[in-house]
Amino acid sequence: MLKRIQSWEGHLLSKAGREVLLKTVAQALPTYAMSVFLLPVKTVSHLESLMSKYWWGSSNNKTKGVSWFSWRLCRSKNSGGIGFRNLRDYNLSLLGKQGWRLLLYEDSLVGRIYKARYFPNGNFLSAEIGLNPSFIWWSVFESQRLVRDGARRRIGSGVSTPVLNVPWLVSDENPCVISRHPGLAHSTVSQLMHIDRKQWDLEVLHDLFEARDIELIMQVPLSDNVNVDSWFWGKESNGFYSVKSSYRYLQELKGEWGV
């Protein structure tokens, strides 16, 4: 990136021209590496510093220049920023895509390898870092919280979805069941429905769940046309994971994305 930016110095470019070069070229350079590895904070800070100095017209390496974050260059234009990417959050969003694939495609070759090594009795959302993890797994694992916040379970038959510790309720705050009745320990969602028809069994719900959970369970749609439980991304209307939606979510958590 330093070599690329140095090749631009000396050219008479407007602010708009510098913005285009930084967004389309400089910020794209580390994308391939960031999709697999979590870059160290020091490396990310140095890359952002290079772009910041070029943006403010400082070609002297001895000059401190203007701080990247103090001028809010990474904030969206709607909230008064320039719209440059926060490389740390963008890195996590790219790694989140790998974590999302491990969640959806456990039967793939890489999915079977990682499942056998790091989460043999669960899935990516319940995985732990483990002993002596590889650097790639350590990097992808850092995105687990992001994937967990956006992952939701679509209920079909309910046979493959445990009642506890799975985000299948219709709630942005906490999509998991909070009731802790002993009868729920090894139950699946299918056991909460009537045997002869695809409807919630109100008698079972009132026996096992708190009022909050009952209300949310009743909001979960059931369809006779959907018989397979599946994962979907709750931050996109189409249900598919996207780097854009996950990055926006991380920025919203910081209050750096204008509404």
PDB file of C-alpha atoms in Angstrom:
ATOM      1  CA  MET A   1       0.000   0.000   0.000  1.00  0.00           C
ATOM      2  CA  LEU A   2       2.873   2.352   0.775  1.00  0.00           C
ATOM      3  CA  LYS A   3       4.380   1.827  -2.682  1.00  0.00           C
ATOM      4  CA  ARG A   4       1.014   2.374  -4.341  1.00  0.00           C
ATOM      5  CA  ILE A   5       0.312   5.587  -2.437  1.00  0.00           C
ATOM      6  CA  GLN A   6       3.824   6.911  -3.079  1.00  0.00           C
ATOM      7  CA  SER A   7       3.222   6.460  -6.811  1.00  0.00           C
ATOM      8  CA  TRP A   8       0.218   8.782  -6.534  1.00  0.00           C
ATOM      9  CA  GLU A   9       2.036  11.554  -4.665  1.00  0.00           C
ATOM     10  CA  GLY A  10       2.944  14.542  -6.724  1.00  0.00           C
ATOM     11  CA  HIS A  11      -0.148  14.255  -8.936  1.00  0.00           C
ATOM     12  CA  LEU A  12      -2.519  17.190  -8.819  1.00  0.00           C
ATOM     13  CA  LEU A  13      -5.681  15.481  -7.643  1.00  0.00           C
ATOM     14  CA  SER A  14      -8.759  16.964  -6.052  1.00  0.00           C
ATOM     15  CA  LYS A  15     -10.208  15.624  -2.804  1.00  0.00           C
ATOM     16  CA  ALA A  16     -12.736  13.677  -4.848  1.00  0.00           C
ATOM     17  CA  GLY A  17      -9.927  12.116  -6.900  1.00  0.00           C
ATOM     18  CA  ARG A  18      -8.029  11.098  -3.776  1.00  0.00           C
ATOM     19  CA  GLU A  19     -11.189   9.651  -2.294  1.00  0.00           C
ATOM     20  CA  VAL A  20     -11.775   7.486  -5.372  1.00  0.00           C
ATOM     21  CA  LEU A  21      -8.198   6.182  -5.381  1.00  0.00           C
ATOM     22  CA  LEU A  22      -8.248   5.348  -1.683  1.00  0.00           C
ATOM     23  CA  LYS A  23     -11.629   3.625  -1.763  1.00  0.00           C
ATOM     24  CA  THR A  24     -11.216   1.659  -4.988  1.00  0.00           C
ATOM     25  CA  VAL A  25      -7.503   0.816  -4.870  1.00  0.00           C
ATOM     26  CA  ALA A  26      -5.854   1.286  -1.466  1.00  0.00           C
ATOM     27  CA  GLN A  27      -8.659  -0.209   0.616  1.00  0.00           C
ATOM     28  CA  ALA A  28      -9.005  -3.123  -1.809  1.00  0.00           C
ATOM     29  CA  LEU A  29      -5.367  -4.199  -1.490  1.00  0.00           C
ATOM     30  CA  PRO A  30      -5.644  -6.051   1.868  1.00  0.00           C
ATOM     31  CA  THR A  31      -9.112  -7.504   1.161  1.00  0.00           C
ATOM     32  CA  TYR A  32      -7.879 -10.938   0.076  1.00  0.00           C
ATOM     33  CA  ALA A  33      -5.736 -11.373   3.188  1.00  0.00           C
ATOM     34  CA  MET A  34      -8.461 -10.008   5.470  1.00  0.00           C
ATOM     35  CA  SER A  35     -10.945 -12.613   4.206  1.00  0.00           C
ATOM     36  CA  VAL A  36      -8.835 -15.353   5.847  1.00  0.00           C
ATOM     37  CA  PHE A  37      -6.605 -13.716   8.468  1.00  0.00           C
ATOM     38  CA  LEU A  38      -7.308 -11.240  11.255  1.00  0.00           C
ATOM     39  CA  LEU A  39      -4.757  -8.481  10.743  1.00  0.00           C
ATOM     40  CA  PRO A  40      -2.998  -7.246  13.896  1.00  0.00           C
ATOM     41  CA  VAL A  41      -4.303  -3.966  15.296  1.00  0.00           C
ATOM     42  CA  LYS A  42      -0.910  -2.340  14.756  1.00  0.00           C
ATOM     43  CA  THR A  43      -0.914  -3.323  11.079  1.00  0.00           C
ATOM     44  CA  VAL A  44      -4.446  -1.993  10.594  1.00  0.00           C
ATOM     45  CA  SER A  45      -3.533   1.282  12.307  1.00  0.00           C
ATOM     46  CA  HIS A  46      -0.497   1.680  10.057  1.00  0.00           C
ATOM     47  CA  LEU A  47      -2.538   1.089   6.894  1.00  0.00           C
ATOM     48  CA  GLU A  48      -5.144   3.618   7.987  1.00  0.00           C
ATOM     49  CA  SER A  49      -2.381   6.082   8.858  1.00  0.00           C
ATOM     50  CA  LEU A  50      -0.955   5.807   5.325  1.00  0.00           C
ATOM     51  CA  MET A  51      -4.347   6.559   3.810  1.00  0.00           C
ATOM     52  CA  SER A  52      -4.998   9.364   6.254  1.00  0.00           C
ATOM     53  CA  LYS A  53      -1.714  11.113   5.451  1.00  0.00           C
ATOM     54  CA  TYR A  54      -2.364  10.862   1.737  1.00  0.00           C
ATOM     55  CA  TRP A  55      -5.895  12.184   2.143  1.00  0.00           C
ATOM     56  CA  TRP A  56      -4.688  15.238   4.058  1.00  0.00           C
ATOM     57  CA  GLY A  57      -1.825  15.804   1.633  1.00  0.00           C
ATOM     58  CA  SER A  58       1.068  14.910   3.918  1.00  0.00           C
ATOM     59  CA  SER A  59       3.828  13.339   1.817  1.00  0.00           C
ATOM     60  CA  ASN A  60       6.499  13.727   4.496  1.00  0.00           C
ATOM     61  CA  ASN A  61       6.864  10.521   6.502  1.00  0.00           C
ATOM     62  CA  LYS A  62       8.269  12.524   9.420  1.00  0.00           C
ATOM     63  CA  THR A  63       5.096  14.533   9.713  1.00  0.00           C
ATOM     64  CA  LYS A  64       2.573  13.199  12.188  1.00  0.00           C
ATOM     65  CA  GLY A  65      -0.387  14.234  10.075  1.00  0.00           C
ATOM     66  CA  VAL A  66      -4.028  14.163  11.131  1.00  0.00           C
ATOM     67  CA  SER A  67      -5.522  11.344  13.169  1.00  0.00           C
ATOM     68  CA  TRP A  68      -7.714   8.991  11.124  1.00  0.00           C
ATOM     69  CA  PHE A  69     -10.390   8.555  13.765  1.00  0.00           C
ATOM     70  CA  SER A  70     -10.412  12.036  15.284  1.00  0.00           C
ATOM     71  CA  TRP A  71     -11.589  13.411  11.946  1.00  0.00           C
ATOM     72  CA  ARG A  72     -14.135  10.597  11.586  1.00  0.00           C
ATOM     73  CA  LEU A  73     -13.036   9.606   8.110  1.00  0.00           C
ATOM     74  CA  CYS A  74     -14.510   6.139   8.703  1.00  0.00           C
ATOM     75  CA  ARG A  75     -17.972   7.415   9.519  1.00  0.00           C
ATOM     76  CA  SER A  76     -20.651   7.293   6.838  1.00  0.00           C
ATOM     77  CA  LYS A  77     -21.372  10.403   4.811  1.00  0.00           C
ATOM     78  CA  ASN A  78     -24.887  10.478   6.269  1.00  0.00           C
ATOM     79  CA  SER A  79     -23.402  11.061   9.714  1.00  0.00           C
ATOM     80  CA  GLY A  80     -20.838  13.659   8.680  1.00  0.00           C
ATOM     81  CA  GLY A  81     -17.906  11.417   7.745  1.00  0.00           C
ATOM     82  CA  ILE A  82     -16.099  10.642   4.492  1.00  0.00           C
ATOM     83  CA  GLY A  83     -17.193   7.018   4.237  1.00  0.00           C
ATOM     84  CA  PHE A  84     -13.829   5.243   4.333  1.00  0.00           C
ATOM     85  CA  ARG A  85     -13.913   1.722   5.698  1.00  0.00           C
ATOM     86  CA  ASN A  86     -12.927   0.930   9.222  1.00  0.00           C
ATOM     87  CA  LEU A  87     -10.451  -1.814   8.330  1.00  0.00           C
ATOM     88  CA  ARG A  88     -10.840  -3.659  11.626  1.00  0.00           C
ATOM     89  CA  ASP A  89     -14.615  -3.938  11.283  1.00  0.00           C
ATOM     90  CA  TYR A  90     -14.313  -4.763   7.592  1.00  0.00           C
ATOM     91  CA  ASN A  91     -11.817  -7.497   8.475  1.00  0.00           C
ATOM     92  CA  LEU A  92     -14.281  -9.013  10.966  1.00  0.00           C
ATOM     93  CA  SER A  93     -17.103  -8.811   8.406  1.00  0.00           C
ATOM     94  CA  LEU A  94     -15.036 -10.731   5.854  1.00  0.00           C
ATOM     95  CA  LEU A  95     -14.089 -13.350   8.440  1.00  0.00           C
ATOM     96  CA  GLY A  96     -17.742 -13.567   9.432  1.00  0.00           C
ATOM     97  CA  LYS A  97     -18.484 -14.835   5.942  1.00  0.00           C
ATOM     98  CA  GLN A  98     -16.126 -17.750   6.549  1.00  0.00           C
ATOM     99  CA  GLY A  99     -17.792 -18.441   9.894  1.00  0.00           C
ATOM    100  CA  TRP A 100     -21.206 -18.293   8.218  1.00  0.00           C
ATOM    101  CA  ARG A 101     -20.080 -20.901   5.701  1.00  0.00           C
ATOM    102  CA  LEU A 102     -18.881 -23.172   8.499  1.00  0.00           C
ATOM    103  CA  LEU A 103     -22.329 -22.849  10.058  1.00  0.00           C
ATOM    104  CA  LEU A 104     -24.250 -23.583   6.851  1.00  0.00           C
ATOM    105  CA  TYR A 105     -22.018 -26.120   5.139  1.00  0.00           C
ATOM    106  CA  GLU A 106     -20.847 -28.499   7.843  1.00  0.00           C
ATOM    107  CA  ASP A 107     -20.785 -31.352   5.319  1.00  0.00           C
ATOM    108  CA  SER A 108     -18.221 -29.641   3.081  1.00  0.00           C
ATOM    109  CA  LEU A 109     -14.597 -30.786   3.267  1.00  0.00           C
ATOM    110  CA  VAL A 110     -13.384 -27.755   5.228  1.00  0.00           C
ATOM    111  CA  GLY A 111     -16.529 -27.890   7.369  1.00  0.00           C
ATOM    112  CA  ARG A 112     -15.905 -31.505   8.371  1.00  0.00           C
ATOM    113  CA  ILE A 113     -12.246 -30.774   9.163  1.00  0.00           C
ATOM    114  CA  TYR A 114     -12.994 -27.817  11.423  1.00  0.00           C
ATOM    115  CA  LYS A 115     -15.962 -29.530  13.052  1.00  0.00           C
ATOM    116  CA  ALA A 116     -13.881 -32.595  13.920  1.00  0.00           C
ATOM    117  CA  ARG A 117     -11.092 -30.413  15.309  1.00  0.00           C
ATOM    118  CA  TYR A 118     -12.890 -27.586  17.102  1.00  0.00           C
ATOM    119  CA  PHE A 119     -16.626 -28.262  17.583  1.00  0.00           C
ATOM    120  CA  PRO A 120     -17.377 -32.013  17.270  1.00  0.00           C
ATOM    121  CA  ASN A 121     -20.490 -31.825  19.458  1.00  0.00           C
ATOM    122  CA  GLY A 122     -21.945 -28.535  18.250  1.00  0.00           C
ATOM    123  CA  ASN A 123     -21.715 -25.935  15.503  1.00  0.00           C
ATOM    124  CA  PHE A 124     -19.740 -22.772  14.823  1.00  0.00           C
ATOM    125  CA  LEU A 125     -21.923 -20.716  17.169  1.00  0.00           C
ATOM    126  CA  SER A 126     -21.129 -22.982  20.133  1.00  0.00           C
ATOM    127  CA  ALA A 127     -17.486 -23.621  19.221  1.00  0.00           C
ATOM    128  CA  GLU A 128     -14.586 -22.765  21.516  1.00  0.00           C
ATOM    129  CA  ILE A 129     -11.116 -21.583  20.599  1.00  0.00           C
ATOM    130  CA  GLY A 130      -9.595 -24.877  21.752  1.00  0.00           C
ATOM    131  CA  LEU A 131      -6.018 -25.762  22.588  1.00  0.00           C
ATOM    132  CA  ASN A 132      -3.243 -24.760  20.200  1.00  0.00           C
ATOM    133  CA  PRO A 133      -5.579 -23.377  17.491  1.00  0.00           C
ATOM    134  CA  SER A 134      -4.337 -22.585  14.017  1.00  0.00           C
ATOM    135  CA  PHE A 135      -4.022 -18.916  13.091  1.00  0.00           C
ATOM    136  CA  ILE A 136      -6.825 -19.245  10.504  1.00  0.00           C
ATOM    137  CA  TRP A 137      -9.206 -20.757  13.071  1.00  0.00           C
ATOM    138  CA  TRP A 138      -8.237 -18.121  15.631  1.00  0.00           C
ATOM    139  CA  SER A 139      -8.997 -15.441  13.020  1.00  0.00           C
ATOM    140  CA  VAL A 140     -12.373 -16.884  11.999  1.00  0.00           C
ATOM    141  CA  PHE A 141     -13.280 -17.498  15.655  1.00  0.00           C
ATOM    142  CA  GLU A 142     -12.980 -13.744  16.320  1.00  0.00           C
ATOM    143  CA  SER A 143     -16.065 -13.255  14.128  1.00  0.00           C
ATOM    144  CA  GLN A 144     -18.178 -15.722  16.130  1.00  0.00           C
ATOM    145  CA  ARG A 145     -19.931 -13.016  18.130  1.00  0.00           C
ATOM    146  CA  LEU A 146     -20.824 -11.146  14.939  1.00  0.00           C
ATOM    147  CA  VAL A 147     -22.247 -14.283  13.310  1.00  0.00           C
ATOM    148  CA  ARG A 148     -24.125 -15.179  16.499  1.00  0.00           C
ATOM    149  CA  ASP A 149     -25.765 -11.736  16.617  1.00  0.00           C
ATOM    150  CA  GLY A 150     -27.114 -12.066  13.082  1.00  0.00           C
ATOM    151  CA  ALA A 151     -27.795 -15.805  12.747  1.00  0.00           C
ATOM    152  CA  ARG A 152     -31.412 -16.938  13.058  1.00  0.00           C
ATOM    153  CA  ARG A 153     -33.066 -20.339  12.739  1.00  0.00           C
ATOM    154  CA  ARG A 154     -36.021 -20.782  10.405  1.00  0.00           C
ATOM    155  CA  ILE A 155     -38.393 -23.439  11.743  1.00  0.00           C
ATOM    156  CA  GLY A 156     -39.685 -26.081   9.357  1.00  0.00           C
ATOM    157  CA  SER A 157     -40.412 -29.404  11.006  1.00  0.00           C
ATOM    158  CA  GLY A 158     -38.443 -28.389  14.117  1.00  0.00           C
ATOM    159  CA  VAL A 159     -36.820 -31.823  14.347  1.00  0.00           C
ATOM    160  CA  SER A 160     -33.228 -30.591  13.974  1.00  0.00           C
ATOM    161  CA  THR A 161     -33.536 -27.471  16.159  1.00  0.00           C
ATOM    162  CA  PRO A 162     -32.947 -27.783  19.935  1.00  0.00           C
ATOM    163  CA  VAL A 163     -35.226 -25.658  22.096  1.00  0.00           C
ATOM    164  CA  LEU A 164     -32.388 -24.236  24.202  1.00  0.00           C
ATOM    165  CA  ASN A 165     -29.345 -22.188  23.168  1.00  0.00           C
ATOM    166  CA  VAL A 166     -30.452 -21.720  19.537  1.00  0.00           C
ATOM    167  CA  PRO A 167     -31.663 -18.335  18.160  1.00  0.00           C
ATOM    168  CA  TRP A 168     -35.051 -19.334  16.747  1.00  0.00           C
ATOM    169  CA  LEU A 169     -37.383 -16.849  18.453  1.00  0.00           C
ATOM    170  CA  VAL A 170     -38.618 -13.629  16.853  1.00  0.00           C
ATOM    171  CA  SER A 171     -36.612 -11.137  18.930  1.00  0.00           C
ATOM    172  CA  ASP A 172     -33.758  -8.748  18.192  1.00  0.00           C
ATOM    173  CA  GLU A 173     -32.691  -8.444  21.836  1.00  0.00           C
ATOM    174  CA  ASN A 174     -32.501 -12.157  22.712  1.00  0.00           C
ATOM    175  CA  PRO A 175     -33.755 -14.722  20.181  1.00  0.00           C
ATOM    176  CA  CYS A 176     -33.024 -17.657  22.514  1.00  0.00           C
ATOM    177  CA  VAL A 177     -35.334 -19.279  25.046  1.00  0.00           C
ATOM    178  CA  ILE A 178     -34.699 -18.068  28.598  1.00  0.00           C
ATOM    179  CA  SER A 179     -36.940 -20.636  30.348  1.00  0.00           C
ATOM    180  CA  ARG A 180     -34.991 -23.372  32.136  1.00  0.00           C
ATOM    181  CA  HIS A 181     -37.534 -26.096  32.818  1.00  0.00           C
ATOM    182  CA  PRO A 182     -35.823 -29.509  33.253  1.00  0.00           C
ATOM    183  CA  GLY A 183     -38.003 -30.964  30.504  1.00  0.00           C
ATOM    184  CA  LEU A 184     -36.405 -28.667  27.920  1.00  0.00           C
ATOM    185  CA  ALA A 185     -32.859 -29.962  28.359  1.00  0.00           C
ATOM    186  CA  HIS A 186     -32.837 -32.321  25.387  1.00  0.00           C
ATOM    187  CA  SER A 187     -36.035 -31.270  23.619  1.00  0.00           C
ATOM    188  CA  THR A 188     -36.433 -30.133  20.025  1.00  0.00           C
ATOM    189  CA  VAL A 189     -38.851 -27.550  18.681  1.00  0.00           C
ATOM    190  CA  SER A 190     -40.910 -30.267  16.995  1.00  0.00           C
ATOM    191  CA  GLN A 191     -41.988 -31.510  20.441  1.00  0.00           C
ATOM    192  CA  LEU A 192     -43.728 -28.190  21.070  1.00  0.00           C
ATOM    193  CA  MET A 193     -46.162 -28.772  18.201  1.00  0.00           C
ATOM    194  CA  HIS A 194     -49.267 -30.889  17.890  1.00  0.00           C
ATOM    195  CA  ILE A 195     -48.567 -34.378  16.585  1.00  0.00           C
ATOM    196  CA  ASP A 196     -51.359 -34.383  14.016  1.00  0.00           C
ATOM    197  CA  ARG A 197     -51.054 -30.809  12.750  1.00  0.00           C
ATOM    198  CA  LYS A 198     -48.439 -28.083  12.415  1.00  0.00           C
ATOM    199  CA  GLN A 199     -49.516 -25.788  15.214  1.00  0.00           C
ATOM    200  CA  TRP A 200     -48.075 -24.881  18.594  1.00  0.00           C
ATOM    201  CA  ASP A 201     -49.360 -26.961  21.482  1.00  0.00           C
ATOM    202  CA  LEU A 202     -50.527 -24.291  23.947  1.00  0.00           C
ATOM    203  CA  GLU A 203     -50.833 -26.767  26.783  1.00  0.00           C
ATOM    204  CA  VAL A 204     -47.188 -27.779  26.449  1.00  0.00           C
ATOM    205  CA  LEU A 205     -46.061 -24.157  26.123  1.00  0.00           C
ATOM    206  CA  HIS A 206     -47.827 -23.066  29.314  1.00  0.00           C
ATOM    207  CA  ASP A 207     -46.380 -26.010  31.228  1.00  0.00           C
ATOM    208  CA  LEU A 208     -42.750 -25.442  30.225  1.00  0.00           C
ATOM    209  CA  PHE A 209     -42.186 -21.774  29.376  1.00  0.00           C
ATOM    210  CA  GLU A 210     -42.297 -18.344  30.942  1.00  0.00           C
ATOM    211  CA  ALA A 211     -44.751 -15.761  29.644  1.00  0.00           C
ATOM    212  CA  ARG A 212     -42.059 -13.949  27.627  1.00  0.00           C
ATOM    213  CA  ASP A 213     -41.076 -17.110  25.764  1.00  0.00           C
ATOM    214  CA  ILE A 214     -44.672 -18.142  25.119  1.00  0.00           C
ATOM    215  CA  GLU A 215     -45.445 -14.810  23.488  1.00  0.00           C
ATOM    216  CA  LEU A 216     -42.386 -15.019  21.227  1.00  0.00           C
ATOM    217  CA  ILE A 217     -42.960 -18.669  20.293  1.00  0.00           C
ATOM    218  CA  MET A 218     -46.505 -17.851  19.164  1.00  0.00           C
ATOM    219  CA  GLN A 219     -45.010 -15.298  16.755  1.00  0.00           C
ATOM    220  CA  VAL A 220     -42.821 -17.896  15.017  1.00  0.00           C
ATOM    221  CA  PRO A 221     -44.508 -18.700  11.687  1.00  0.00           C
ATOM    222  CA  LEU A 222     -45.237 -22.324  10.827  1.00  0.00           C
ATOM    223  CA  SER A 223     -45.916 -23.450   7.275  1.00  0.00           C
ATOM    224  CA  ASP A 224     -46.950 -26.811   5.885  1.00  0.00           C
ATOM    225  CA  ASN A 225     -44.805 -26.044   2.812  1.00  0.00           C
ATOM    226  CA  VAL A 226     -41.547 -25.754   4.816  1.00  0.00           C
ATOM    227  CA  ASN A 227     -40.372 -29.022   6.354  1.00  0.00           C
ATOM    228  CA  VAL A 228     -36.640 -28.399   6.808  1.00  0.00           C
ATOM    229  CA  ASP A 229     -35.075 -26.218   9.492  1.00  0.00           C
ATOM    230  CA  SER A 230     -32.459 -23.818   8.130  1.00  0.00           C
ATOM    231  CA  TRP A 231     -30.261 -20.877   9.049  1.00  0.00           C
ATOM    232  CA  PHE A 232     -30.808 -17.375   7.705  1.00  0.00           C
ATOM    233  CA  TRP A 233     -29.059 -14.033   8.207  1.00  0.00           C
ATOM    234  CA  GLY A 234     -31.302 -11.699  10.188  1.00  0.00           C
ATOM    235  CA  LYS A 235     -29.520  -8.500   9.094  1.00  0.00           C
ATOM    236  CA  GLU A 236     -30.604  -8.880   5.451  1.00  0.00           C
ATOM    237  CA  SER A 237     -34.150  -9.020   4.129  1.00  0.00           C
ATOM    238  CA  ASN A 238     -33.233 -11.866   1.755  1.00  0.00           C
ATOM    239  CA  GLY A 239     -31.715 -13.941   4.573  1.00  0.00           C
ATOM    240  CA  PHE A 240     -28.279 -14.267   2.954  1.00  0.00           C
ATOM    241  CA  TYR A 241     -25.100 -13.187   4.741  1.00  0.00           C
ATOM    242  CA  SER A 242     -23.407 -10.167   3.216  1.00  0.00           C
ATOM    243  CA  VAL A 243     -20.246  -8.345   4.198  1.00  0.00           C
ATOM    244  CA  LYS A 244     -22.056  -5.043   3.687  1.00  0.00           C
ATOM    245  CA  SER A 245     -24.830  -5.796   6.185  1.00  0.00           C
ATOM    246  CA  SER A 246     -22.461  -7.194   8.810  1.00  0.00           C
ATOM    247  CA  TYR A 247     -20.128  -4.187   8.460  1.00  0.00           C
ATOM    248  CA  ARG A 248     -23.066  -1.824   8.788  1.00  0.00           C
ATOM    249  CA  TYR A 249     -24.188  -3.677  11.904  1.00  0.00           C
ATOM    250  CA  LEU A 250     -20.750  -3.254  13.510  1.00  0.00           C
ATOM    251  CA  GLN A 251     -20.799   0.442  12.680  1.00  0.00           C
ATOM    252  CA  GLU A 252     -24.298   0.844  14.127  1.00  0.00           C
ATOM    253  CA  LEU A 253     -23.086  -0.702  17.377  1.00  0.00           C
ATOM    254  CA  LYS A 254     -20.540   2.122  17.581  1.00  0.00           C
ATOM    255  CA  GLY A 255     -23.051   4.765  16.517  1.00  0.00           C
ATOM    256  CA  GLU A 256     -20.947   5.575  13.463  1.00  0.00           C
ATOM    257  CA  TRP A 257     -23.538   4.900  10.768  1.00  0.00           C
ATOM    258  CA  GLY A 258     -26.108   7.557  10.042  1.00  0.00           C
ATOM    259  CA  VAL A 259     -29.707   6.469   9.998  1.00  0.00           C
TER     260      VAL A 259
END
